[in-house]
mmCIF file of C-alpha atoms in Angstrom:
data_model
loop_
_atom_site.group_PDB
_atom_site.id
_atom_site.type_symbol
_atom_site.label_atom_id
_atom_site.label_comp_id
_atom_site.label_asym_id
_atom_site.label_seq_id
_atom_site.Cartn_x
_atom_site.Cartn_y
_atom_site.Cartn_z
ATOM 1 C CA THR N 1 23.900 -25.317 -67.945
ATOM 2 C CA GLN N 2 24.802 -24.421 -64.392
ATOM 3 C CA LEU N 3 27.763 -22.095 -64.119
ATOM 4 C CA LEU N 4 29.596 -20.578 -61.213
ATOM 5 C CA GLU N 5 31.520 -17.417 -61.988
ATOM 6 C CA GLN N 6 34.319 -16.481 -59.634
ATOM 7 C CA SER N 7 35.872 -13.042 -59.431
ATOM 8 C CA PRO N 8 38.456 -11.788 -59.467
ATOM 9 C CA GLN N 9 40.404 -14.438 -61.348
ATOM 10 C CA PHE N 10 43.705 -13.205 -59.894
ATOM 11 C CA LEU N 11 44.419 -11.102 -56.824
ATOM 12 C CA SER N 12 47.815 -9.859 -55.690
ATOM 13 C CA ILE N 13 47.916 -7.967 -52.409
ATOM 14 C CA GLN N 14 50.238 -6.969 -49.591
ATOM 15 C CA GLU N 15 50.283 -8.657 -46.208
ATOM 16 C CA GLY N 16 47.756 -7.083 -43.850
ATOM 17 C CA GLU N 17 45.252 -6.061 -46.522
ATOM 18 C CA ASN N 18 41.660 -7.255 -46.619
ATOM 19 C CA LEU N 19 40.085 -8.920 -49.658
ATOM 20 C CA THR N 20 36.832 -10.368 -50.893
ATOM 21 C CA VAL N 21 36.330 -13.107 -53.461
ATOM 22 C CA TYR N 22 32.962 -13.552 -55.137
ATOM 23 C CA CYS N 23 31.144 -16.573 -56.496
ATOM 24 C CA ASN N 24 28.016 -15.907 -58.562
ATOM 25 C CA SER N 25 25.468 -17.935 -60.444
ATOM 26 C CA SER N 26 22.030 -17.626 -61.964
ATOM 27 C CA SER N 27 21.162 -21.028 -60.489
ATOM 28 C CA VAL N 28 20.009 -21.856 -56.989
ATOM 29 C CA PHE N 29 22.204 -24.270 -55.061
ATOM 30 C CA SER N 30 21.230 -26.476 -52.147
ATOM 31 C CA SER N 31 24.648 -25.828 -50.592
ATOM 32 C CA LEU N 32 27.930 -24.245 -51.507
ATOM 33 C CA GLN N 33 31.409 -25.303 -50.556
ATOM 34 C CA TRP N 34 34.642 -23.316 -50.539
ATOM 35 C CA TYR N 35 37.880 -25.177 -51.142
ATOM 36 C CA ARG N 36 41.524 -24.260 -51.271
ATOM 37 C CA GLN N 37 43.793 -26.051 -53.731
ATOM 38 C CA GLU N 38 47.594 -26.125 -53.783
ATOM 39 C CA PRO N 39 49.435 -26.947 -57.042
ATOM 40 C CA GLY N 40 49.366 -30.657 -57.811
ATOM 41 C CA GLU N 41 47.064 -31.471 -54.895
ATOM 42 C CA GLY N 42 43.393 -32.093 -54.327
ATOM 43 C CA PRO N 43 40.919 -29.426 -53.162
ATOM 44 C CA VAL N 44 40.791 -29.082 -49.379
ATOM 45 C CA LEU N 45 37.398 -28.251 -47.926
ATOM 46 C CA LEU N 46 37.270 -24.989 -45.974
ATOM 47 C CA VAL N 47 33.551 -24.585 -45.294
ATOM 48 C CA THR N 48 30.051 -25.573 -46.399
ATOM 49 C CA VAL N 49 27.169 -23.086 -46.331
ATOM 50 C CA VAL N 50 23.632 -24.347 -46.625
ATOM 51 C CA THR N 51 21.086 -21.741 -45.530
ATOM 52 C CA GLY N 52 20.381 -18.536 -47.457
ATOM 53 C CA GLY N 53 22.000 -15.612 -45.656
ATOM 54 C CA GLU N 54 24.249 -17.900 -43.632
ATOM 55 C CA VAL N 55 27.570 -16.498 -42.424
ATOM 56 C CA LYS N 56 30.401 -18.720 -41.232
ATOM 57 C CA LYS N 57 33.738 -17.648 -39.807
ATOM 58 C CA LEU N 58 36.967 -19.608 -39.883
ATOM 59 C CA LYS N 59 39.594 -17.529 -38.049
ATOM 60 C CA ARG N 60 40.271 -14.591 -40.413
ATOM 61 C CA LEU N 61 38.038 -16.001 -43.162
ATOM 62 C CA THR N 62 34.343 -15.086 -43.365
ATOM 63 C CA PHE N 63 32.033 -16.929 -45.735
ATOM 64 C CA GLN N 64 28.560 -15.769 -46.693
ATOM 65 C CA PHE N 65 25.814 -17.481 -48.666
ATOM 66 C CA GLY N 66 23.435 -15.172 -50.496
ATOM 67 C CA ASP N 67 19.820 -14.942 -49.391
ATOM 68 C CA ALA N 68 18.663 -16.547 -52.645
ATOM 69 C CA ARG N 69 21.368 -19.243 -52.465
ATOM 70 C CA LYS N 70 22.766 -18.208 -55.848
ATOM 71 C CA ASP N 71 25.944 -16.499 -54.741
ATOM 72 C CA SER N 72 28.588 -16.509 -52.049
ATOM 73 C CA SER N 73 31.560 -14.508 -50.891
ATOM 74 C CA LEU N 74 34.787 -15.172 -49.053
ATOM 75 C CA HIS N 75 36.315 -12.301 -47.109
ATOM 76 C CA ILE N 76 39.824 -12.519 -45.679
ATOM 77 C CA THR N 77 40.869 -10.031 -43.023
ATOM 78 C CA ALA N 78 44.514 -9.045 -42.614
ATOM 79 C CA ALA N 79 45.788 -11.442 -45.254
ATOM 80 C CA GLN N 80 49.027 -13.300 -44.591
ATOM 81 C CA PRO N 81 51.505 -14.935 -46.986
ATOM 82 C CA GLY N 82 50.208 -18.311 -45.808
ATOM 83 C CA ASP N 83 46.839 -17.449 -47.355
ATOM 84 C CA THR N 84 48.407 -17.611 -50.819
ATOM 85 C CA GLY N 85 46.697 -20.224 -52.969
ATOM 86 C CA LEU N 86 43.811 -21.060 -55.292
ATOM 87 C CA TYR N 87 40.353 -20.636 -53.772
ATOM 88 C CA LEU N 88 37.511 -22.569 -55.374
ATOM 89 C CA CYS N 89 33.794 -22.353 -54.826
ATOM 90 C CA ALA N 90 31.583 -25.313 -55.680
ATOM 91 C CA GLY N 91 27.797 -25.407 -55.739
ATOM 92 C CA ALA N 92 25.602 -28.405 -55.133
ATOM 93 C CA ARG N 93 22.194 -28.850 -56.739
ATOM 94 C CA GLY N 94 20.846 -32.146 -55.577
ATOM 95 C CA TYR N 95 22.949 -34.716 -53.875
ATOM 96 C CA ASN N 96 25.110 -36.098 -56.609
ATOM 97 C CA LYS N 97 27.609 -33.557 -57.838
ATOM 98 C CA LEU N 98 29.418 -30.288 -57.352
ATOM 99 C CA ILE N 99 29.738 -27.571 -59.979
ATOM 100 C CA PHE N 100 33.082 -25.834 -59.559
ATOM 101 C CA GLY N 101 34.057 -22.275 -60.351
ATOM 102 C CA ALA N 102 37.324 -21.563 -62.142
ATOM 103 C CA GLY N 103 38.922 -20.282 -58.958
ATOM 104 C CA THR N 104 40.587 -17.154 -57.631
ATOM 105 C CA ARG N 105 44.349 -17.275 -57.448
ATOM 106 C CA LEU N 106 45.491 -15.219 -54.464
ATOM 107 C CA ALA N 107 49.051 -14.037 -53.877
ATOM 108 C CA VAL N 108 49.862 -12.298 -50.582
ATOM 109 C CA HIS N 109 53.244 -10.602 -50.530
ATOM 110 C CA PRO N 110 55.205 -9.941 -47.317
ATOM 111 C CA GLU M 1 42.226 -37.373 -39.343
ATOM 112 C CA PRO M 2 40.410 -39.596 -41.868
ATOM 113 C CA GLU M 3 41.334 -38.922 -45.471
ATOM 114 C CA VAL M 4 40.674 -40.114 -49.004
ATOM 115 C CA THR M 5 43.698 -41.868 -50.461
ATOM 116 C CA GLN M 6 44.420 -42.402 -54.143
ATOM 117 C CA THR M 7 46.917 -44.583 -55.960
ATOM 118 C CA PRO M 8 49.003 -44.245 -57.989
ATOM 119 C CA SER M 9 49.959 -40.598 -57.628
ATOM 120 C CA HIS M 10 51.168 -40.552 -61.220
ATOM 121 C CA GLN M 11 50.375 -42.898 -64.109
ATOM 122 C CA VAL M 12 51.855 -42.750 -67.581
ATOM 123 C CA THR M 13 50.190 -44.889 -70.217
ATOM 124 C CA GLN M 14 50.202 -45.323 -73.958
ATOM 125 C CA MET M 15 47.201 -44.271 -75.980
ATOM 126 C CA GLY M 16 44.731 -47.131 -76.331
ATOM 127 C CA GLN M 17 45.771 -48.846 -73.114
ATOM 128 C CA GLU M 18 43.459 -49.497 -70.183
ATOM 129 C CA VAL M 19 44.111 -47.816 -66.845
ATOM 130 C CA ILE M 20 42.591 -48.314 -63.423
ATOM 131 C CA LEU M 21 42.746 -45.523 -60.883
ATOM 132 C CA ARG M 22 42.219 -46.559 -57.294
ATOM 133 C CA CYS M 23 40.729 -44.787 -54.315
ATOM 134 C CA VAL M 24 40.052 -45.617 -50.700
ATOM 135 C CA PRO M 25 37.270 -43.303 -49.516
ATOM 136 C CA ILE M 26 36.771 -42.295 -45.892
ATOM 137 C CA SER M 27 35.527 -45.414 -44.152
ATOM 138 C CA ASN M 28 32.057 -44.375 -42.967
ATOM 139 C CA HIS M 29 31.169 -42.413 -46.098
ATOM 140 C CA LEU M 30 28.401 -43.590 -48.393
ATOM 141 C CA TYR M 31 28.711 -41.377 -51.473
ATOM 142 C CA PHE M 32 31.674 -41.600 -53.816
ATOM 143 C CA TYR M 33 32.719 -39.417 -56.721
ATOM 144 C CA TRP M 34 35.266 -39.024 -59.453
ATOM 145 C CA TYR M 35 36.237 -35.612 -60.787
ATOM 146 C CA ARG M 36 38.933 -34.587 -63.202
ATOM 147 C CA GLN M 37 40.939 -31.433 -63.778
ATOM 148 C CA ILE M 38 42.729 -30.831 -67.042
ATOM 149 C CA LEU M 39 45.806 -28.665 -66.500
ATOM 150 C CA GLY M 40 44.792 -25.035 -66.035
ATOM 151 C CA GLN M 41 41.069 -25.757 -66.204
ATOM 152 C CA LYS M 42 38.141 -26.190 -63.819
ATOM 153 C CA VAL M 43 37.494 -29.251 -61.718
ATOM 154 C CA GLU M 44 34.849 -31.231 -63.668
ATOM 155 C CA PHE M 45 32.381 -33.789 -62.357
ATOM 156 C CA LEU M 46 32.579 -37.259 -63.885
ATOM 157 C CA VAL M 47 30.394 -39.609 -61.863
ATOM 158 C CA SER M 48 28.752 -40.201 -58.515
ATOM 159 C CA PHE M 49 28.149 -43.580 -56.893
ATOM 160 C CA TYR M 50 25.824 -44.575 -54.078
ATOM 161 C CA ASN M 51 24.450 -47.866 -52.847
ATOM 162 C CA ASN M 52 26.541 -49.801 -55.370
ATOM 163 C CA GLU M 53 25.273 -48.016 -58.411
ATOM 164 C CA ILE M 54 25.905 -44.880 -60.425
ATOM 165 C CA SER M 55 23.730 -41.991 -59.216
ATOM 166 C CA GLU M 56 24.662 -39.492 -61.890
ATOM 167 C CA LYS M 57 27.248 -39.162 -64.643
ATOM 168 C CA SER M 58 28.395 -36.350 -66.858
ATOM 169 C CA GLU M 59 28.634 -36.368 -70.645
ATOM 170 C CA ILE M 60 32.383 -36.853 -70.238
ATOM 171 C CA PHE M 61 31.714 -40.242 -68.637
ATOM 172 C CA ASP M 62 31.113 -42.203 -71.826
ATOM 173 C CA ASP M 63 31.298 -45.936 -72.525
ATOM 174 C CA GLN M 64 35.076 -45.890 -72.133
ATOM 175 C CA PHE M 65 34.697 -45.145 -68.422
ATOM 176 C CA SER M 66 33.449 -47.397 -65.661
ATOM 177 C CA VAL M 67 33.459 -47.386 -61.883
ATOM 178 C CA GLU M 68 33.413 -50.187 -59.402
ATOM 179 C CA ARG M 69 33.414 -50.751 -55.681
ATOM 180 C CA PRO M 70 34.888 -54.242 -55.625
ATOM 181 C CA ASP M 71 34.980 -54.564 -51.842
ATOM 182 C CA GLY M 72 34.095 -52.575 -48.739
ATOM 183 C CA SER M 73 36.981 -50.152 -49.019
ATOM 184 C CA ASN M 74 38.077 -49.528 -52.606
ATOM 185 C CA PHE M 75 36.490 -47.435 -55.338
ATOM 186 C CA THR M 76 37.993 -47.607 -58.817
ATOM 187 C CA LEU M 77 37.767 -45.707 -62.089
ATOM 188 C CA LYS M 78 38.623 -47.636 -65.235
ATOM 189 C CA ILE M 79 39.321 -46.074 -68.598
ATOM 190 C CA ARG M 80 39.165 -48.827 -71.205
ATOM 191 C CA SER M 81 41.052 -47.301 -74.114
ATOM 192 C CA THR M 82 42.818 -44.102 -73.163
ATOM 193 C CA LYS M 83 43.018 -41.102 -75.455
ATOM 194 C CA LEU M 84 45.459 -38.208 -75.387
ATOM 195 C CA GLU M 85 42.673 -35.925 -74.149
ATOM 196 C CA ASP M 86 42.189 -38.127 -71.076
ATOM 197 C CA SER M 87 45.409 -36.675 -69.665
ATOM 198 C CA ALA M 88 44.398 -34.873 -66.473
ATOM 199 C CA MET M 89 44.401 -34.997 -62.685
ATOM 200 C CA TYR M 90 41.710 -37.387 -61.498
ATOM 201 C CA PHE M 91 40.287 -36.791 -58.043
ATOM 202 C CA CYS M 92 38.264 -39.181 -55.962
ATOM 203 C CA ALA M 93 35.960 -37.726 -53.304
ATOM 204 C CA SER M 94 33.613 -39.087 -50.698
ATOM 205 C CA SER M 95 30.820 -37.761 -48.537
ATOM 206 C CA ASP M 96 28.648 -39.041 -45.744
ATOM 207 C CA ALA M 97 25.621 -36.840 -46.489
ATOM 208 C CA GLY M 98 25.090 -36.264 -50.170
ATOM 209 C CA VAL M 99 27.234 -33.522 -51.637
ATOM 210 C CA ALA M 100 27.692 -31.552 -48.461
ATOM 211 C CA GLU M 101 31.126 -31.960 -46.953
ATOM 212 C CA ALA M 102 32.764 -33.724 -49.921
ATOM 213 C CA PHE M 103 36.374 -34.619 -49.118
ATOM 214 C CA PHE M 104 38.876 -35.015 -51.921
ATOM 215 C CA GLY M 105 41.927 -37.202 -52.338
ATOM 216 C CA GLN M 106 45.317 -35.956 -53.468
ATOM 217 C CA GLY M 107 44.647 -37.023 -57.038
ATOM 218 C CA THR M 108 46.220 -39.220 -59.697
ATOM 219 C CA ARG M 109 48.004 -37.455 -62.508
ATOM 220 C CA LEU M 110 47.268 -39.441 -65.676
ATOM 221 C CA THR M 111 49.491 -38.792 -68.661
ATOM 222 C CA VAL M 112 48.546 -40.453 -71.950
ATOM 223 C CA VAL M 113 51.356 -40.542 -74.520
#
């Protein structure tokens, strides 16, 4: 069974702080996606990483795919209240489905 | 910006009834998916569809479930005889290159009473 473990499960920080969310697995993935999900809505794609060691930046968000393509991290610099939400990682093995992690619920307080 | 659209946004049905959830994927995409999310739980894969046939399905996707692409734009999920445990958010997604860059719809909240 392929599993993606996300940590931490919950994160509550003050505006301006930095944070890192982790996504780990014992399985190799062909690609890994990070999504953000608001309550009652569908996941919104933030980024896809494909190559081991790949780093992608999206404004204050930095995404990294592990060298072995088993893990990934999301780092947010100078978090803002607008970053509050549920962050999901999802790994692909093959072309037919995504395996989702349980998510990290982030709260950024002014 | 192109998006995946799903209807209805909310469906309430009695146990044992059939429901059809509808999706319009992004127009130039070739791969289509259904996922579900029970309240407070992970997003779970149900089925993938490519070239007018099922590519892969999960163990959740039993004989009560079926998918169809009846025309060039719609993609539907049918549950033949709903059970209480089918209550969940159902998400349609589409992709133009396998699983990479899968875009999700807003979901249909199915409530079975």
